[in-house]
Amino acid sequence: MRMFENYSLETLNTFGFKVSARYFVEAESVEDIREAIAFAARENVPVVPLGGGSNLVLSGNQEALFVHVNLRGKEVVSRDGETVCVKAGAGENWHEFVRWTLAEQAFGFENLSLIPGNVGAAPIQNIGAYGVEIKDHFQSLEALDIQTGELKSFSLDECQFGYRDSVFKNAARDHFIITSVTFSLDAELSPRLDYGRLRQEVEQRSQGSQSEAFVISEAVCDIRMEKLPDPMVLGNAGSFFKNPVVDESVLSKLQRDFPDIVAYPFEGRWKLAAGWLIDRAGLKGFRQGAAGTYNKQALVLVNHGGAGPDDVLGLAKHIQSVVFDRFGVELEMEPRVY
């Protein structure tokens, strides 16, 4: 394991901010992580796990040890007539993992294709798209306790999954580094095509020699690429705000003033489309210096070149203020700010 000092994180955060870490290490094993946290304890600096860098805002140079979790490996643990149990290292790229599961005839994550980031970050956020969340197929994960260096297994219940939420964003925040995740996927495909655009795209495609799962995956990829910018071209962290969840009384009031408001039923309440709110507030394609909202999807904040963390966070606060003044709805940032 090689330790670096004053290491640039510019290429390791998808906003492309020019910030650095006091210490940085590339961890390719659990033992590497143990060595890193022991070093951090001696130096009295916090430990920050880093995956794909796609769901965070680095607010400046970091007086911390950043551990780039690069634990790899994918395997089919077991298979029966109904389920396929698969396990992946935390450093595996999420999209590549999804495509691998489909090739292994393990279904359920095709709707989550092309979501940026790595496997280890997926449970923290309980990532989801097009009616599917990872909790739907989650079995367990292993995580290293930063204080003790011991591996702990977390069950579905222990992860306390919620909408873009988990115990790792709350009680267990900053206490664990996820090392591997195990999922229980379906041996037979049960397509989830509840969203009209996705169903339409799938129905229009000729399957040819591909399975329907790959057709769904590629339809999801095309839809995402159509409305989301490539961070290699235009720095961004994907969806910057959660879709706010409101009671029916709040939705009814909004519908009186905005009959075309976009909302979806969600666990007895209603999920509003944050992108629609930002768009209707007149902020789609809006620029504030070098930071702005993407002109094809208002939910995405972008770095047009040269924007720093203060620029993006300042823009985010402006959007939150304008949306609240217009609709009385609070937007919560999705990426974590360090």
Coordinates of C-alpha atoms in Angstrom, one line a residue:
M1 CA 0.0 0.0 0.0
R2 CA 1.4 3.4 -1.0
M3 CA 0.4 6.6 0.8
F4 CA 0.3 9.9 -1.1
E5 CA 0.3 13.4 0.5
N6 CA -1.5 16.5 -0.8
Y7 CA -3.0 14.3 -3.5
S8 CA -5.2 16.0 -6.2
L9 CA -8.8 14.7 -6.3
E10 CA -9.7 16.6 -9.5
T11 CA -10.1 13.4 -11.6
L12 CA -11.8 11.5 -8.7
N13 CA -14.8 13.7 -8.3
T14 CA -17.2 14.0 -11.2
F15 CA -17.7 17.8 -10.7
G16 CA -14.0 18.1 -11.6
F17 CA -13.3 20.4 -8.7
K18 CA -9.6 21.2 -8.2
V19 CA -9.3 20.1 -4.6
S20 CA -6.8 17.9 -2.8
A21 CA -6.6 15.5 0.1
R22 CA -4.0 15.7 2.9
Y23 CA -3.5 11.9 2.4
F24 CA -4.7 9.5 -0.2
V25 CA -4.4 5.7 -0.6
E26 CA -5.6 3.2 -3.2
A27 CA -7.0 0.2 -1.2
E28 CA -7.3 -3.0 -3.1
S29 CA -7.9 -5.3 -0.1
V30 CA -9.5 -5.2 3.3
E31 CA -6.0 -5.3 4.8
D32 CA -5.1 -2.2 2.9
I33 CA -8.1 -0.4 4.4
R34 CA -7.1 -1.6 7.9
E35 CA -3.6 -0.2 7.4
A36 CA -5.0 3.1 6.1
I37 CA -7.3 3.6 9.1
A38 CA -4.5 2.8 11.5
F39 CA -2.3 5.4 9.7
A40 CA -5.2 7.9 10.0
A41 CA -5.5 7.2 13.7
R42 CA -1.8 7.9 14.2
E43 CA -2.0 11.1 12.2
N44 CA -5.3 12.1 13.9
V45 CA -7.1 12.8 10.7
P46 CA -10.6 11.5 9.6
V47 CA -11.0 8.7 7.1
V48 CA -13.1 9.4 4.0
P49 CA -14.0 6.4 1.7
L50 CA -14.1 7.3 -2.0
G51 CA -15.7 5.3 -4.7
G52 CA -16.6 6.7 -8.1
G53 CA -16.8 10.2 -6.9
S54 CA -20.1 10.7 -8.5
N55 CA -22.3 11.6 -5.5
L56 CA -20.3 14.0 -3.5
V57 CA -19.4 17.7 -3.4
L58 CA -15.8 18.4 -2.1
S59 CA -16.2 21.8 -0.5
G60 CA -12.4 22.5 -0.5
N61 CA -9.0 21.0 0.2
Q62 CA -9.5 18.1 2.6
E63 CA -7.6 17.6 5.8
A64 CA -8.4 13.9 5.8
L65 CA -7.2 10.5 4.5
F66 CA -9.2 9.6 1.4
V67 CA -9.3 5.8 0.9
H68 CA -10.1 5.0 -2.7
V69 CA -12.0 1.7 -2.2
N70 CA -10.9 -0.5 -5.2
L71 CA -11.9 -3.9 -3.9
R72 CA -12.8 -5.9 -7.0
G73 CA -14.4 -9.3 -7.9
K74 CA -17.8 -10.6 -8.9
E75 CA -19.3 -14.1 -8.4
V76 CA -22.4 -16.1 -8.5
V77 CA -22.7 -17.4 -4.9
S78 CA -25.7 -19.7 -5.5
R79 CA -28.5 -20.4 -8.0
D80 CA -31.8 -22.2 -7.8
G81 CA -35.0 -22.1 -9.8
E82 CA -36.2 -18.7 -8.4
T83 CA -33.2 -16.7 -7.2
V84 CA -29.5 -16.1 -8.2
C85 CA -27.3 -14.9 -5.3
V86 CA -24.5 -12.7 -6.5
K87 CA -21.7 -10.9 -4.6
A88 CA -19.4 -8.0 -5.8
G89 CA -16.5 -6.1 -4.3
A90 CA -17.2 -2.5 -3.4
G91 CA -14.9 -1.2 -6.0
E92 CA -16.8 -2.7 -9.0
N93 CA -18.3 -0.2 -11.3
W94 CA -22.1 -0.3 -10.8
H95 CA -23.1 -0.3 -14.5
E96 CA -20.6 -2.9 -15.5
F97 CA -21.9 -5.0 -12.5
V98 CA -25.5 -4.7 -13.8
R99 CA -24.5 -5.8 -17.3
W100 CA -22.6 -8.7 -15.8
T101 CA -25.7 -9.8 -13.8
L102 CA -27.8 -9.9 -17.0
A103 CA -25.2 -11.9 -18.8
E104 CA -25.3 -14.4 -15.8
Q105 CA -29.1 -14.6 -16.2
A106 CA -29.7 -12.8 -12.9
F107 CA -32.4 -10.2 -13.3
G108 CA -33.8 -7.3 -11.4
F109 CA -31.3 -4.5 -11.9
E110 CA -31.8 -3.8 -15.6
N111 CA -33.7 -0.6 -14.7
L112 CA -30.7 0.6 -12.8
S113 CA -28.4 0.6 -15.8
L114 CA -25.9 3.4 -16.3
I115 CA -26.3 4.8 -12.8
P116 CA -22.8 6.3 -12.0
G117 CA -20.7 5.1 -9.1
N118 CA -19.5 1.9 -7.7
V119 CA -21.2 -1.1 -6.0
G120 CA -20.0 -0.1 -2.5
A121 CA -21.8 3.3 -2.7
A122 CA -25.1 1.9 -3.9
P123 CA -26.4 0.8 -0.5
I124 CA -25.5 4.1 1.1
Q125 CA -27.8 5.9 -1.2
N126 CA -30.3 3.1 -1.8
I127 CA -29.9 4.0 -5.5
G128 CA -33.0 3.6 -7.6
A129 CA -34.6 4.4 -10.9
Y130 CA -37.7 3.6 -12.9
G131 CA -39.5 1.9 -10.0
V132 CA -36.6 -0.2 -8.7
E133 CA -34.4 0.3 -5.7
I134 CA -31.5 -1.8 -4.6
K135 CA -33.2 -2.7 -1.4
D136 CA -35.7 -4.7 -3.5
H137 CA -32.9 -7.3 -4.1
F138 CA -30.5 -6.6 -1.3
Q139 CA -29.3 -9.6 0.8
S140 CA -26.4 -8.4 2.9
L141 CA -23.2 -6.4 2.9
E142 CA -19.8 -6.4 4.7
A143 CA -18.3 -3.3 6.1
L144 CA -15.2 -2.5 8.0
D145 CA -15.6 -0.6 11.3
I146 CA -13.3 2.4 11.1
Q147 CA -12.8 2.4 14.8
T148 CA -12.0 -1.3 15.4
G149 CA -10.9 -2.5 12.0
E150 CA -13.4 -5.4 12.3
L151 CA -15.6 -6.6 9.5
K152 CA -19.3 -6.5 10.3
S153 CA -22.2 -8.0 8.3
F154 CA -25.3 -5.9 7.7
S155 CA -28.7 -7.5 6.9
L156 CA -31.5 -5.8 5.0
D157 CA -33.2 -4.7 8.2
E158 CA -30.0 -3.4 9.7
C159 CA -29.4 -1.2 6.7
Q160 CA -32.6 0.7 7.4
F161 CA -33.2 1.6 3.8
G162 CA -35.5 4.4 2.9
Y163 CA -35.9 6.7 -0.1
R164 CA -32.3 7.5 -1.1
D165 CA -31.4 6.7 2.5
S166 CA -29.8 4.1 4.7
V167 CA -28.3 3.7 8.1
F168 CA -25.0 4.7 6.5
K169 CA -26.3 8.3 6.0
N170 CA -27.5 8.4 9.6
A171 CA -26.5 6.4 12.7
A172 CA -23.6 4.6 10.9
R173 CA -22.4 7.6 9.0
D174 CA -18.6 7.9 9.0
H175 CA -18.3 4.7 11.0
F176 CA -18.0 2.0 8.3
I177 CA -16.4 1.4 4.9
I178 CA -18.4 -1.0 2.8
T179 CA -16.2 -3.7 1.3
S180 CA -18.6 -6.1 -0.5
V181 CA -22.4 -6.4 -1.2
T182 CA -24.5 -9.5 -1.8
F183 CA -27.8 -9.4 -3.8
S184 CA -30.6 -11.9 -4.3
L185 CA -31.7 -11.5 -8.0
D186 CA -34.4 -13.2 -10.0
A187 CA -33.7 -16.3 -12.1
E188 CA -36.6 -15.3 -14.4
L189 CA -37.1 -11.8 -15.8
S190 CA -40.1 -9.9 -14.4
P191 CA -40.0 -6.6 -16.4
R192 CA -40.7 -3.4 -14.4
L193 CA -42.1 -1.0 -17.1
D194 CA -44.3 1.2 -14.9
Y195 CA -42.9 4.4 -16.4
G196 CA -44.5 5.3 -19.7
R197 CA -41.4 6.5 -21.5
L198 CA -39.5 3.3 -20.6
R199 CA -42.3 1.0 -21.7
Q200 CA -42.6 2.9 -25.0
E201 CA -38.9 2.6 -25.7
V202 CA -38.8 -1.1 -24.9
E203 CA -41.9 -1.8 -27.1
Q204 CA -40.4 0.1 -30.0
R205 CA -37.2 -1.9 -30.1
S206 CA -36.6 -5.0 -32.0
Q207 CA -35.2 -7.6 -29.7
G208 CA -33.2 -9.5 -32.3
S209 CA -30.9 -12.0 -30.7
Q210 CA -30.8 -10.1 -27.3
S211 CA -32.9 -11.0 -24.3
E212 CA -35.6 -8.6 -23.2
A213 CA -33.4 -7.8 -20.1
F214 CA -30.7 -6.3 -22.3
V215 CA -33.3 -4.5 -24.3
I216 CA -34.6 -2.9 -21.1
S217 CA -31.1 -2.0 -20.0
E218 CA -30.2 -0.4 -23.3
A219 CA -33.5 1.6 -23.3
V220 CA -32.7 2.9 -19.9
C221 CA -29.2 3.8 -21.0
D222 CA -30.5 5.7 -24.0
I223 CA -33.0 7.6 -21.9
R224 CA -30.4 8.5 -19.4
M225 CA -27.8 9.6 -22.0
E226 CA -30.5 11.7 -23.7
K227 CA -31.2 13.8 -20.6
L228 CA -28.1 13.5 -18.4
P229 CA -24.7 15.0 -19.3
D230 CA -21.5 12.9 -19.5
P231 CA -19.4 14.0 -16.5
M232 CA -16.3 13.6 -18.6
V233 CA -17.6 16.3 -20.9
L234 CA -19.6 18.5 -18.4
G235 CA -18.8 18.1 -14.7
N236 CA -21.8 17.0 -12.6
A237 CA -23.0 14.7 -9.9
G238 CA -26.1 13.4 -11.5
S239 CA -29.5 14.3 -9.9
F240 CA -28.6 17.0 -7.3
F241 CA -31.9 17.0 -5.4
K242 CA -34.1 14.3 -4.1
N243 CA -37.7 14.2 -5.3
P244 CA -39.6 15.7 -2.4
V245 CA -42.3 13.5 -0.8
V246 CA -45.4 15.2 0.4
D247 CA -48.8 14.4 1.9
E248 CA -51.9 14.2 -0.3
S249 CA -53.2 17.5 1.2
V250 CA -50.1 19.3 0.0
L251 CA -50.3 17.8 -3.4
S252 CA -54.0 18.8 -3.7
K253 CA -53.2 22.4 -2.9
L254 CA -50.4 22.4 -5.5
Q255 CA -52.6 20.8 -8.1
R256 CA -55.1 23.6 -7.7
D257 CA -52.4 26.2 -8.6
F258 CA -50.4 23.9 -10.9
P259 CA -52.7 21.3 -12.6
D260 CA -49.9 19.9 -14.6
I261 CA -47.6 19.2 -11.7
V262 CA -45.8 15.8 -12.0
A263 CA -46.3 13.5 -9.0
Y264 CA -46.1 9.7 -8.4
P265 CA -47.7 7.7 -5.6
F266 CA -45.1 6.6 -3.0
E267 CA -45.7 4.6 0.1
G268 CA -49.1 6.2 0.9
R269 CA -47.8 9.7 0.0
W270 CA -46.8 11.5 -3.2
K271 CA -43.4 12.0 -4.7
L272 CA -43.0 15.3 -6.6
A273 CA -40.7 15.5 -9.6
A274 CA -37.9 17.9 -8.4
G275 CA -36.8 18.5 -12.0
W276 CA -40.3 19.7 -12.9
L277 CA -40.4 22.1 -9.9
I278 CA -37.0 23.6 -10.9
D279 CA -38.0 23.9 -14.5
R280 CA -41.4 25.6 -13.7
A281 CA -39.5 27.9 -11.4
G282 CA -37.7 29.2 -14.5
L283 CA -34.3 27.7 -13.6
K284 CA -33.8 25.1 -16.4
G285 CA -30.6 26.0 -18.2
F286 CA -30.0 28.8 -15.6
R287 CA -26.4 29.9 -15.1
Q288 CA -24.8 31.6 -12.2
G289 CA -21.2 32.2 -13.2
A290 CA -19.6 28.9 -14.3
A291 CA -22.2 26.8 -12.5
G292 CA -25.6 26.1 -13.9
T293 CA -28.5 23.7 -14.3
Y294 CA -28.4 21.4 -17.3
N295 CA -30.5 22.6 -20.2
K296 CA -32.0 19.2 -20.8
Q297 CA -32.6 18.2 -17.2
A298 CA -33.1 20.9 -14.6
L299 CA -32.4 18.5 -11.7
V300 CA -28.7 18.3 -12.7
L301 CA -26.3 21.0 -11.7
V302 CA -23.2 21.3 -13.9
N303 CA -19.8 22.8 -14.0
H304 CA -19.4 24.7 -17.2
G305 CA -15.7 25.0 -16.6
G306 CA -13.9 26.6 -13.8
A307 CA -16.7 26.4 -11.2
G308 CA -15.6 25.7 -7.7
P309 CA -17.5 24.1 -4.8
D310 CA -18.8 27.5 -3.5
D311 CA -20.2 28.2 -7.0
V312 CA -22.2 25.0 -7.1
L313 CA -23.3 25.1 -3.5
G314 CA -24.4 28.7 -3.9
L315 CA -26.4 27.8 -7.0
A316 CA -28.0 25.0 -5.0
K317 CA -29.1 27.3 -2.3
H318 CA -30.5 29.7 -4.8
I319 CA -32.6 26.9 -6.4
Q320 CA -33.8 25.8 -3.0
S321 CA -34.9 29.3 -2.2
V322 CA -36.7 30.0 -5.5
V323 CA -38.5 26.6 -5.4
F324 CA -39.6 27.1 -1.8
D325 CA -40.9 30.6 -2.6
R326 CA -42.8 29.4 -5.6
F327 CA -44.2 26.1 -4.4
G328 CA -43.7 26.0 -0.6
V329 CA -41.7 22.8 -1.1
E330 CA -38.2 22.2 0.3
L331 CA -35.6 20.5 -1.9
E332 CA -33.0 18.3 -0.2
M333 CA -29.6 17.9 -1.7
E334 CA -28.8 14.3 -2.8
P335 CA -24.9 14.4 -2.9
R336 CA -22.9 14.4 0.3
V337 CA -20.9 17.5 1.0
Y338 CA -17.4 17.1 2.5

